[in-house]
């Protein structure tokens, strides 16, 4: 009895797991920025222990940097790693590469001397200008800091100046602050623009994968439903007059469609159409045969037939002008549509 119950439970779990995969497969990550800069506070205060967590703040921040790098999807970004207090280029701006970024993060020391190391946070932000001058598109600046500063221009004022000069830039703040003053500085920078993800606690990102993924989704990418017809676009499949067989010149288009369908867990309608030559009844049957012909071809390329629904619309939905020869030619078609 116990063995049978155990088997039922395992089968149920397997069924639930199996059903969950297609739903997740419908979502695709797309970049919301073109560039991102990891901007690490390298000041003396970051080399001190965080009072609440009893860890050196720069070590905590370095762990977050490594986790960010591990979980950031490679979506064609340009990326760099810079420090401030003092300002330094650990990795020059270029195509994002996890291995190169990992090596650059490894250069950050966690046991440097504290004495005499001031915190020119405002000037550090200002020194990003030459980097930003050479970028196009949208840029995310991910700042990791405890918010302390004691030299040079006000960091909030300088961040404001950056926004005024570079409207496609956005600051996102990961905080290691341990006093009200540091928190106020970081919160003020995050509040300058609605594009910001606000202030995220670094200690949370050290352990919480969900929080880290939410942060990355806010700062660097969007999730889009690949079954949205605006995301997946197919070209029409054309047919000769009074024919339903697949022409040789249409095969590459159908091969491309098959590949897209295989990569996305969506359902599709194969909609057959005709021009207006012939009776409505005959054209209805011809449109259905054309849709069936496309389905057979796609199934032959490995597509699951259950994903495909064939519909014939006959001559009732012309897309082009049937009074012209060219219009009639283009109306002899099958359209592949993503079903909601």
PDB file of C-alpha atoms in Angstrom, residues 51-333:
ATOM      1  CA  UNK A  51      28.390  46.670  11.957  1.00  0.00           C
ATOM      2  CA  UNK A  52      25.260  44.606  11.352  1.00  0.00           C
ATOM      3  CA  UNK A  53      26.759  41.789   9.286  1.00  0.00           C
ATOM      4  CA  UNK A  54      30.247  41.629  10.819  1.00  0.00           C
ATOM      5  CA  UNK A  55      31.862  41.379   7.399  1.00  0.00           C
ATOM      6  CA  UNK A  56      34.166  43.677   5.463  1.00  0.00           C
ATOM      7  CA  UNK A  57      31.960  45.715   3.160  1.00  0.00           C
ATOM      8  CA  UNK A  58      34.210  45.512   0.112  1.00  0.00           C
ATOM      9  CA  UNK A  59      34.275  41.716   0.480  1.00  0.00           C
ATOM     10  CA  UNK A  60      30.487  41.689   0.658  1.00  0.00           C
ATOM     11  CA  UNK A  61      30.314  43.916  -2.412  1.00  0.00           C
ATOM     12  CA  UNK A  62      32.772  41.741  -4.337  1.00  0.00           C
ATOM     13  CA  UNK A  63      30.592  38.721  -3.656  1.00  0.00           C
ATOM     14  CA  UNK A  64      27.586  40.616  -5.034  1.00  0.00           C
ATOM     15  CA  UNK A  65      29.586  41.599  -8.120  1.00  0.00           C
ATOM     16  CA  UNK A  66      30.445  37.967  -8.786  1.00  0.00           C
ATOM     17  CA  UNK A  67      26.835  36.911  -8.333  1.00  0.00           C
ATOM     18  CA  UNK A  68      25.643  39.703 -10.627  1.00  0.00           C
ATOM     19  CA  UNK A  69      28.092  38.524 -13.256  1.00  0.00           C
ATOM     20  CA  UNK A  70      27.006  34.903 -12.896  1.00  0.00           C
ATOM     21  CA  UNK A  71      23.308  35.711 -13.283  1.00  0.00           C
ATOM     22  CA  UNK A  72      23.444  38.454 -15.918  1.00  0.00           C
ATOM     23  CA  UNK A  73      22.192  37.056 -19.236  1.00  0.00           C
ATOM     24  CA  UNK A  74      24.399  37.631 -22.274  1.00  0.00           C
ATOM     25  CA  UNK A  75      22.046  39.661 -24.442  1.00  0.00           C
ATOM     26  CA  UNK A  76      24.487  41.666 -26.514  1.00  0.00           C
ATOM     27  CA  UNK A  77      25.314  44.294 -23.912  1.00  0.00           C
ATOM     28  CA  UNK A  78      28.453  46.387 -23.735  1.00  0.00           C
ATOM     29  CA  UNK A  79      29.833  46.419 -20.192  1.00  0.00           C
ATOM     30  CA  UNK A  80      32.640  47.767 -18.025  1.00  0.00           C
ATOM     31  CA  UNK A  81      33.830  47.698 -14.428  1.00  0.00           C
ATOM     32  CA  UNK A  82      35.053  50.905 -12.799  1.00  0.00           C
ATOM     33  CA  UNK A  83      35.869  51.872  -9.234  1.00  0.00           C
ATOM     34  CA  UNK A  84      35.723  55.232  -7.522  1.00  0.00           C
ATOM     35  CA  UNK A  85      37.643  56.520  -4.509  1.00  0.00           C
ATOM     36  CA  UNK A  86      39.960  56.096  -6.263  1.00  0.00           C
ATOM     37  CA  UNK A  87      38.600  56.085  -9.815  1.00  0.00           C
ATOM     38  CA  UNK A  88      40.033  53.261 -11.917  1.00  0.00           C
ATOM     39  CA  UNK A  89      39.107  51.218 -14.976  1.00  0.00           C
ATOM     40  CA  UNK A  90      39.155  47.529 -14.082  1.00  0.00           C
ATOM     41  CA  UNK A  91      37.536  46.487 -17.367  1.00  0.00           C
ATOM     42  CA  UNK A  92      37.206  48.776 -20.370  1.00  0.00           C
ATOM     43  CA  UNK A  93      33.838  49.166 -22.014  1.00  0.00           C
ATOM     44  CA  UNK A  94      33.319  46.462 -24.628  1.00  0.00           C
ATOM     45  CA  UNK A  95      31.069  43.509 -25.524  1.00  0.00           C
ATOM     46  CA  UNK A  96      29.933  41.845 -22.300  1.00  0.00           C
ATOM     47  CA  UNK A  97      31.885  38.672 -21.574  1.00  0.00           C
ATOM     48  CA  UNK A  98      31.367  36.803 -18.312  1.00  0.00           C
ATOM     49  CA  UNK A  99      34.903  35.462 -18.193  1.00  0.00           C
ATOM     50  CA  UNK A 100      36.488  38.867 -18.784  1.00  0.00           C
ATOM     51  CA  UNK A 101      34.220  40.456 -16.181  1.00  0.00           C
ATOM     52  CA  UNK A 102      35.058  37.721 -13.683  1.00  0.00           C
ATOM     53  CA  UNK A 103      38.774  38.385 -14.157  1.00  0.00           C
ATOM     54  CA  UNK A 104      38.229  42.111 -13.676  1.00  0.00           C
ATOM     55  CA  UNK A 105      36.240  41.571 -10.479  1.00  0.00           C
ATOM     56  CA  UNK A 106      39.093  39.392  -9.239  1.00  0.00           C
ATOM     57  CA  UNK A 107      41.399  42.417  -9.383  1.00  0.00           C
ATOM     58  CA  UNK A 108      39.449  44.145  -6.614  1.00  0.00           C
ATOM     59  CA  UNK A 109      41.344  43.827  -3.341  1.00  0.00           C
ATOM     60  CA  UNK A 110      39.540  43.320  -0.037  1.00  0.00           C
ATOM     61  CA  UNK A 111      42.421  43.948   2.399  1.00  0.00           C
ATOM     62  CA  UNK A 112      43.755  47.359   1.355  1.00  0.00           C
ATOM     63  CA  UNK A 113      44.805  49.933   4.014  1.00  0.00           C
ATOM     64  CA  UNK A 114      42.113  52.238   5.383  1.00  0.00           C
ATOM     65  CA  UNK A 115      44.230  55.048   6.835  1.00  0.00           C
ATOM     66  CA  UNK A 116      44.421  58.168   4.660  1.00  0.00           C
ATOM     67  CA  UNK A 117      42.057  56.760   2.018  1.00  0.00           C
ATOM     68  CA  UNK A 118      39.414  59.464   1.505  1.00  0.00           C
ATOM     69  CA  UNK A 119      36.096  59.084  -0.318  1.00  0.00           C
ATOM     70  CA  UNK A 120      35.744  61.427  -3.322  1.00  0.00           C
ATOM     71  CA  UNK A 121      32.393  59.974  -4.345  1.00  0.00           C
ATOM     72  CA  UNK A 122      31.215  63.031  -6.297  1.00  0.00           C
ATOM     73  CA  UNK A 123      34.426  63.353  -8.316  1.00  0.00           C
ATOM     74  CA  UNK A 124      34.295  59.611  -8.986  1.00  0.00           C
ATOM     75  CA  UNK A 125      30.860  59.984 -10.562  1.00  0.00           C
ATOM     76  CA  UNK A 126      32.160  62.934 -12.609  1.00  0.00           C
ATOM     77  CA  UNK A 127      35.025  60.825 -13.941  1.00  0.00           C
ATOM     78  CA  UNK A 128      32.523  58.557 -15.700  1.00  0.00           C
ATOM     79  CA  UNK A 129      31.879  61.306 -18.246  1.00  0.00           C
ATOM     80  CA  UNK A 130      34.605  60.243 -20.734  1.00  0.00           C
ATOM     81  CA  UNK A 131      33.185  56.704 -20.629  1.00  0.00           C
ATOM     82  CA  UNK A 132      29.621  57.930 -21.180  1.00  0.00           C
ATOM     83  CA  UNK A 133      30.709  60.258 -23.997  1.00  0.00           C
ATOM     84  CA  UNK A 134      31.592  57.236 -26.135  1.00  0.00           C
ATOM     85  CA  UNK A 135      28.383  55.276 -25.585  1.00  0.00           C
ATOM     86  CA  UNK A 136      25.204  55.184 -27.622  1.00  0.00           C
ATOM     87  CA  UNK A 137      21.809  53.921 -26.544  1.00  0.00           C
ATOM     88  CA  UNK A 138      20.693  53.375 -22.956  1.00  0.00           C
ATOM     89  CA  UNK A 139      23.178  52.852 -20.124  1.00  0.00           C
ATOM     90  CA  UNK A 140      22.659  51.413 -16.628  1.00  0.00           C
ATOM     91  CA  UNK A 141      25.133  52.445 -13.927  1.00  0.00           C
ATOM     92  CA  UNK A 142      25.027  49.905 -11.105  1.00  0.00           C
ATOM     93  CA  UNK A 143      26.635  51.602  -8.125  1.00  0.00           C
ATOM     94  CA  UNK A 144      27.767  49.544  -5.122  1.00  0.00           C
ATOM     95  CA  UNK A 145      28.552  51.795  -2.142  1.00  0.00           C
ATOM     96  CA  UNK A 146      28.053  52.555   1.536  1.00  0.00           C
ATOM     97  CA  UNK A 147      27.153  56.147   0.666  1.00  0.00           C
ATOM     98  CA  UNK A 148      29.957  57.804   2.630  1.00  0.00           C
ATOM     99  CA  UNK A 149      31.872  60.707   1.067  1.00  0.00           C
ATOM    100  CA  UNK A 150      34.240  63.278   2.521  1.00  0.00           C
ATOM    101  CA  UNK A 151      35.987  64.986  -0.370  1.00  0.00           C
ATOM    102  CA  UNK A 152      35.064  66.987  -3.455  1.00  0.00           C
ATOM    103  CA  UNK A 153      31.703  67.889  -4.961  1.00  0.00           C
ATOM    104  CA  UNK A 154      28.429  66.606  -3.583  1.00  0.00           C
ATOM    105  CA  UNK A 155      27.695  63.165  -5.156  1.00  0.00           C
ATOM    106  CA  UNK A 156      23.967  63.856  -5.423  1.00  0.00           C
ATOM    107  CA  UNK A 157      24.653  67.088  -7.300  1.00  0.00           C
ATOM    108  CA  UNK A 158      27.071  65.311  -9.621  1.00  0.00           C
ATOM    109  CA  UNK A 159      24.620  62.477 -10.294  1.00  0.00           C
ATOM    110  CA  UNK A 160      22.042  65.149 -11.129  1.00  0.00           C
ATOM    111  CA  UNK A 161      24.511  66.735 -13.543  1.00  0.00           C
ATOM    112  CA  UNK A 162      25.074  63.337 -15.185  1.00  0.00           C
ATOM    113  CA  UNK A 163      21.332  62.972 -15.749  1.00  0.00           C
ATOM    114  CA  UNK A 164      21.183  66.459 -17.244  1.00  0.00           C
ATOM    115  CA  UNK A 165      24.047  65.673 -19.634  1.00  0.00           C
ATOM    116  CA  UNK A 166      23.146  62.067 -20.490  1.00  0.00           C
ATOM    117  CA  UNK A 167      19.349  61.529 -20.584  1.00  0.00           C
ATOM    118  CA  UNK A 168      19.739  57.841 -21.506  1.00  0.00           C
ATOM    119  CA  UNK A 169      21.676  57.013 -18.312  1.00  0.00           C
ATOM    120  CA  UNK A 170      20.125  55.492 -15.193  1.00  0.00           C
ATOM    121  CA  UNK A 171      21.655  54.901 -11.735  1.00  0.00           C
ATOM    122  CA  UNK A 172      20.749  51.749  -9.798  1.00  0.00           C
ATOM    123  CA  UNK A 173      22.071  51.567  -6.248  1.00  0.00           C
ATOM    124  CA  UNK A 174      23.211  48.550  -4.222  1.00  0.00           C
ATOM    125  CA  UNK A 175      23.676  49.686  -0.653  1.00  0.00           C
ATOM    126  CA  UNK A 176      26.161  48.661   2.029  1.00  0.00           C
ATOM    127  CA  UNK A 177      25.279  51.707   4.152  1.00  0.00           C
ATOM    128  CA  UNK A 178      25.284  51.312   7.903  1.00  0.00           C
ATOM    129  CA  UNK A 179      24.322  54.812   9.025  1.00  0.00           C
ATOM    130  CA  UNK A 180      21.596  57.308   8.195  1.00  0.00           C
ATOM    131  CA  UNK A 181      23.954  59.669   6.397  1.00  0.00           C
ATOM    132  CA  UNK A 182      25.113  57.017   3.914  1.00  0.00           C
ATOM    133  CA  UNK A 183      21.563  55.804   3.364  1.00  0.00           C
ATOM    134  CA  UNK A 184      20.344  59.343   2.656  1.00  0.00           C
ATOM    135  CA  UNK A 185      23.045  59.890   0.033  1.00  0.00           C
ATOM    136  CA  UNK A 186      22.241  56.639  -1.780  1.00  0.00           C
ATOM    137  CA  UNK A 187      18.487  57.114  -1.540  1.00  0.00           C
ATOM    138  CA  UNK A 188      18.820  60.651  -2.912  1.00  0.00           C
ATOM    139  CA  UNK A 189      20.768  59.397  -5.945  1.00  0.00           C
ATOM    140  CA  UNK A 190      18.223  56.630  -6.560  1.00  0.00           C
ATOM    141  CA  UNK A 191      15.342  59.099  -6.287  1.00  0.00           C
ATOM    142  CA  UNK A 192      16.676  61.407  -8.993  1.00  0.00           C
ATOM    143  CA  UNK A 193      15.049  59.482 -11.829  1.00  0.00           C
ATOM    144  CA  UNK A 194      12.027  57.193 -12.114  1.00  0.00           C
ATOM    145  CA  UNK A 195      14.089  54.775 -14.225  1.00  0.00           C
ATOM    146  CA  UNK A 196      16.066  53.712 -11.131  1.00  0.00           C
ATOM    147  CA  UNK A 197      15.389  50.422  -9.376  1.00  0.00           C
ATOM    148  CA  UNK A 198      15.800  52.296  -6.099  1.00  0.00           C
ATOM    149  CA  UNK A 199      18.145  51.223  -3.324  1.00  0.00           C
ATOM    150  CA  UNK A 200      18.684  47.478  -2.950  1.00  0.00           C
ATOM    151  CA  UNK A 201      20.406  46.076   0.127  1.00  0.00           C
ATOM    152  CA  UNK A 202      23.667  44.399  -0.844  1.00  0.00           C
ATOM    153  CA  UNK A 203      23.418  41.869   1.983  1.00  0.00           C
ATOM    154  CA  UNK A 204      20.165  40.577   0.498  1.00  0.00           C
ATOM    155  CA  UNK A 205      21.692  40.137  -2.945  1.00  0.00           C
ATOM    156  CA  UNK A 206      24.522  38.075  -1.433  1.00  0.00           C
ATOM    157  CA  UNK A 207      22.153  35.181  -0.678  1.00  0.00           C
ATOM    158  CA  UNK A 208      18.770  35.699  -2.323  1.00  0.00           C
ATOM    159  CA  UNK A 209      18.655  34.498  -5.940  1.00  0.00           C
ATOM    160  CA  UNK A 210      15.090  35.745  -6.412  1.00  0.00           C
ATOM    161  CA  UNK A 211      15.970  39.242  -5.217  1.00  0.00           C
ATOM    162  CA  UNK A 212      19.035  39.298  -7.450  1.00  0.00           C
ATOM    163  CA  UNK A 213      17.062  38.179 -10.494  1.00  0.00           C
ATOM    164  CA  UNK A 214      14.383  40.793  -9.750  1.00  0.00           C
ATOM    165  CA  UNK A 215      17.077  43.462  -9.586  1.00  0.00           C
ATOM    166  CA  UNK A 216      18.593  42.377 -12.910  1.00  0.00           C
ATOM    167  CA  UNK A 217      15.160  42.249 -14.489  1.00  0.00           C
ATOM    168  CA  UNK A 218      14.527  45.784 -13.296  1.00  0.00           C
ATOM    169  CA  UNK A 219      17.883  47.187 -14.396  1.00  0.00           C
ATOM    170  CA  UNK A 220      18.970  45.207 -17.461  1.00  0.00           C
ATOM    171  CA  UNK A 221      16.252  43.205 -19.174  1.00  0.00           C
ATOM    172  CA  UNK A 222      12.553  42.623 -19.719  1.00  0.00           C
ATOM    173  CA  UNK A 223      10.639  39.374 -20.026  1.00  0.00           C
ATOM    174  CA  UNK A 224       8.434  39.208 -23.113  1.00  0.00           C
ATOM    175  CA  UNK A 225       5.975  36.534 -24.102  1.00  0.00           C
ATOM    176  CA  UNK A 226       7.399  34.968 -27.253  1.00  0.00           C
ATOM    177  CA  UNK A 227       3.882  33.919 -28.200  1.00  0.00           C
ATOM    178  CA  UNK A 228       3.019  37.571 -28.713  1.00  0.00           C
ATOM    179  CA  UNK A 229       2.511  38.013 -32.462  1.00  0.00           C
ATOM    180  CA  UNK A 230       4.476  41.268 -32.236  1.00  0.00           C
ATOM    181  CA  UNK A 231       7.527  39.262 -31.161  1.00  0.00           C
ATOM    182  CA  UNK A 232       7.273  36.363 -33.618  1.00  0.00           C
ATOM    183  CA  UNK A 233       6.748  37.387 -37.233  1.00  0.00           C
ATOM    184  CA  UNK A 234       6.278  34.989 -40.146  1.00  0.00           C
ATOM    185  CA  UNK A 235       6.300  35.623 -43.869  1.00  0.00           C
ATOM    186  CA  UNK A 236       3.373  34.421 -45.957  1.00  0.00           C
ATOM    187  CA  UNK A 237       3.746  31.196 -47.940  1.00  0.00           C
ATOM    188  CA  UNK A 238       2.759  31.813 -51.578  1.00  0.00           C
ATOM    189  CA  UNK A 239       1.124  29.280 -53.941  1.00  0.00           C
ATOM    190  CA  UNK A 240       0.713  28.969 -57.669  1.00  0.00           C
ATOM    191  CA  UNK A 241      -2.729  29.425 -59.230  1.00  0.00           C
ATOM    192  CA  UNK A 242      -5.082  26.568 -58.347  1.00  0.00           C
ATOM    193  CA  UNK A 243      -2.283  24.659 -56.579  1.00  0.00           C
ATOM    194  CA  UNK A 244      -1.681  23.549 -52.988  1.00  0.00           C
ATOM    195  CA  UNK A 245       1.794  21.982 -53.216  1.00  0.00           C
ATOM    196  CA  UNK A 246       4.790  23.695 -51.597  1.00  0.00           C
ATOM    197  CA  UNK A 247       6.927  25.535 -54.142  1.00  0.00           C
ATOM    198  CA  UNK A 248      10.694  25.090 -53.985  1.00  0.00           C
ATOM    199  CA  UNK A 249      11.238  28.804 -53.329  1.00  0.00           C
ATOM    200  CA  UNK A 250       8.949  28.620 -50.279  1.00  0.00           C
ATOM    201  CA  UNK A 251      10.840  25.785 -48.601  1.00  0.00           C
ATOM    202  CA  UNK A 252      13.556  28.005 -47.016  1.00  0.00           C
ATOM    203  CA  UNK A 253      10.820  30.213 -45.553  1.00  0.00           C
ATOM    204  CA  UNK A 254       9.046  27.184 -44.095  1.00  0.00           C
ATOM    205  CA  UNK A 255      12.331  25.778 -42.785  1.00  0.00           C
ATOM    206  CA  UNK A 256      12.889  29.063 -40.964  1.00  0.00           C
ATOM    207  CA  UNK A 257       9.318  28.967 -39.621  1.00  0.00           C
ATOM    208  CA  UNK A 258       9.817  25.395 -38.409  1.00  0.00           C
ATOM    209  CA  UNK A 259      12.946  26.420 -36.499  1.00  0.00           C
ATOM    210  CA  UNK A 260      11.128  29.297 -34.808  1.00  0.00           C
ATOM    211  CA  UNK A 261       8.198  27.062 -33.871  1.00  0.00           C
ATOM    212  CA  UNK A 262      10.527  24.404 -32.459  1.00  0.00           C
ATOM    213  CA  UNK A 263      12.224  27.020 -30.256  1.00  0.00           C
ATOM    214  CA  UNK A 264       9.010  28.459 -28.790  1.00  0.00           C
ATOM    215  CA  UNK A 265       6.255  26.728 -26.880  1.00  0.00           C
ATOM    216  CA  UNK A 266       3.344  28.407 -28.641  1.00  0.00           C
ATOM    217  CA  UNK A 267       0.337  27.280 -30.639  1.00  0.00           C
ATOM    218  CA  UNK A 268      -0.130  28.383 -34.233  1.00  0.00           C
ATOM    219  CA  UNK A 269      -2.874  28.807 -36.789  1.00  0.00           C
ATOM    220  CA  UNK A 270      -2.110  27.948 -40.410  1.00  0.00           C
ATOM    221  CA  UNK A 271      -4.544  30.133 -42.311  1.00  0.00           C
ATOM    222  CA  UNK A 272      -5.124  29.249 -45.971  1.00  0.00           C
ATOM    223  CA  UNK A 273      -6.351  31.837 -48.497  1.00  0.00           C
ATOM    224  CA  UNK A 274      -7.106  32.119 -52.217  1.00  0.00           C
ATOM    225  CA  UNK A 275      -7.724  34.805 -54.801  1.00  0.00           C
ATOM    226  CA  UNK A 276     -11.282  35.338 -56.110  1.00  0.00           C
ATOM    227  CA  UNK A 277     -11.006  33.285 -59.303  1.00  0.00           C
ATOM    228  CA  UNK A 278     -13.342  30.290 -59.078  1.00  0.00           C
ATOM    229  CA  UNK A 279     -16.420  29.586 -57.012  1.00  0.00           C
ATOM    230  CA  UNK A 280     -16.514  30.376 -53.315  1.00  0.00           C
ATOM    231  CA  UNK A 281     -17.065  26.689 -52.508  1.00  0.00           C
ATOM    232  CA  UNK A 282     -14.092  25.563 -54.586  1.00  0.00           C
ATOM    233  CA  UNK A 283     -11.831  28.234 -53.133  1.00  0.00           C
ATOM    234  CA  UNK A 284     -12.817  27.210 -49.617  1.00  0.00           C
ATOM    235  CA  UNK A 285     -11.578  23.689 -50.240  1.00  0.00           C
ATOM    236  CA  UNK A 286      -8.434  24.971 -51.967  1.00  0.00           C
ATOM    237  CA  UNK A 287      -7.566  27.171 -48.984  1.00  0.00           C
ATOM    238  CA  UNK A 288      -7.971  24.207 -46.638  1.00  0.00           C
ATOM    239  CA  UNK A 289      -5.688  22.062 -48.809  1.00  0.00           C
ATOM    240  CA  UNK A 290      -3.050  24.792 -48.795  1.00  0.00           C
ATOM    241  CA  UNK A 291      -3.157  25.023 -44.992  1.00  0.00           C
ATOM    242  CA  UNK A 292      -2.918  21.228 -44.727  1.00  0.00           C
ATOM    243  CA  UNK A 293       0.061  21.205 -47.104  1.00  0.00           C
ATOM    244  CA  UNK A 294       1.945  23.677 -44.897  1.00  0.00           C
ATOM    245  CA  UNK A 295       1.117  21.635 -41.801  1.00  0.00           C
ATOM    246  CA  UNK A 296       2.437  18.449 -43.417  1.00  0.00           C
ATOM    247  CA  UNK A 297       5.677  20.219 -44.333  1.00  0.00           C
ATOM    248  CA  UNK A 298       6.209  21.600 -40.813  1.00  0.00           C
ATOM    249  CA  UNK A 299       5.440  18.267 -39.180  1.00  0.00           C
ATOM    250  CA  UNK A 300       7.973  16.713 -41.540  1.00  0.00           C
ATOM    251  CA  UNK A 301      10.537  19.127 -40.087  1.00  0.00           C
ATOM    252  CA  UNK A 302       9.863  17.909 -36.555  1.00  0.00           C
ATOM    253  CA  UNK A 303       7.095  20.276 -35.429  1.00  0.00           C
ATOM    254  CA  UNK A 304       4.516  18.754 -33.081  1.00  0.00           C
ATOM    255  CA  UNK A 305       1.243  18.555 -35.020  1.00  0.00           C
ATOM    256  CA  UNK A 306      -0.660  19.369 -31.811  1.00  0.00           C
ATOM    257  CA  UNK A 307       0.765  22.907 -31.988  1.00  0.00           C
ATOM    258  CA  UNK A 308      -0.748  23.505 -35.423  1.00  0.00           C
ATOM    259  CA  UNK A 309      -4.354  24.308 -36.281  1.00  0.00           C
ATOM    260  CA  UNK A 310      -5.337  24.529 -39.944  1.00  0.00           C
ATOM    261  CA  UNK A 311      -8.089  26.894 -41.081  1.00  0.00           C
ATOM    262  CA  UNK A 312      -9.282  27.706 -44.591  1.00  0.00           C
ATOM    263  CA  UNK A 313     -10.691  31.156 -45.277  1.00  0.00           C
ATOM    264  CA  UNK A 314     -11.192  30.706 -48.983  1.00  0.00           C
ATOM    265  CA  UNK A 315     -11.499  33.995 -50.855  1.00  0.00           C
ATOM    266  CA  UNK A 316     -13.200  35.782 -47.947  1.00  0.00           C
ATOM    267  CA  UNK A 317     -10.159  37.539 -46.438  1.00  0.00           C
ATOM    268  CA  UNK A 318      -8.137  39.053 -49.294  1.00  0.00           C
ATOM    269  CA  UNK A 319      -5.079  40.960 -48.104  1.00  0.00           C
ATOM    270  CA  UNK A 320      -4.361  42.470 -51.510  1.00  0.00           C
ATOM    271  CA  UNK A 321      -6.414  43.891 -54.378  1.00  0.00           C
ATOM    272  CA  UNK A 322      -8.047  41.055 -56.326  1.00  0.00           C
ATOM    273  CA  UNK A 323      -8.717  43.378 -59.256  1.00  0.00           C
ATOM    274  CA  UNK A 324      -5.013  43.271 -60.177  1.00  0.00           C
ATOM    275  CA  UNK A 325      -2.915  40.323 -61.336  1.00  0.00           C
ATOM    276  CA  UNK A 326      -0.276  41.009 -58.675  1.00  0.00           C
ATOM    277  CA  UNK A 327      -2.899  41.293 -55.942  1.00  0.00           C
ATOM    278  CA  UNK A 328      -4.434  37.958 -56.895  1.00  0.00           C
ATOM    279  CA  UNK A 329      -0.965  36.346 -56.891  1.00  0.00           C
ATOM    280  CA  UNK A 330      -0.249  37.583 -53.372  1.00  0.00           C
ATOM    281  CA  UNK A 331      -3.639  36.443 -52.080  1.00  0.00           C
ATOM    282  CA  UNK A 332      -2.809  32.810 -52.903  1.00  0.00           C
ATOM    283  CA  UNK A 333      -1.150  32.273 -49.549  1.00  0.00           C
TER     284      UNK A 333
END
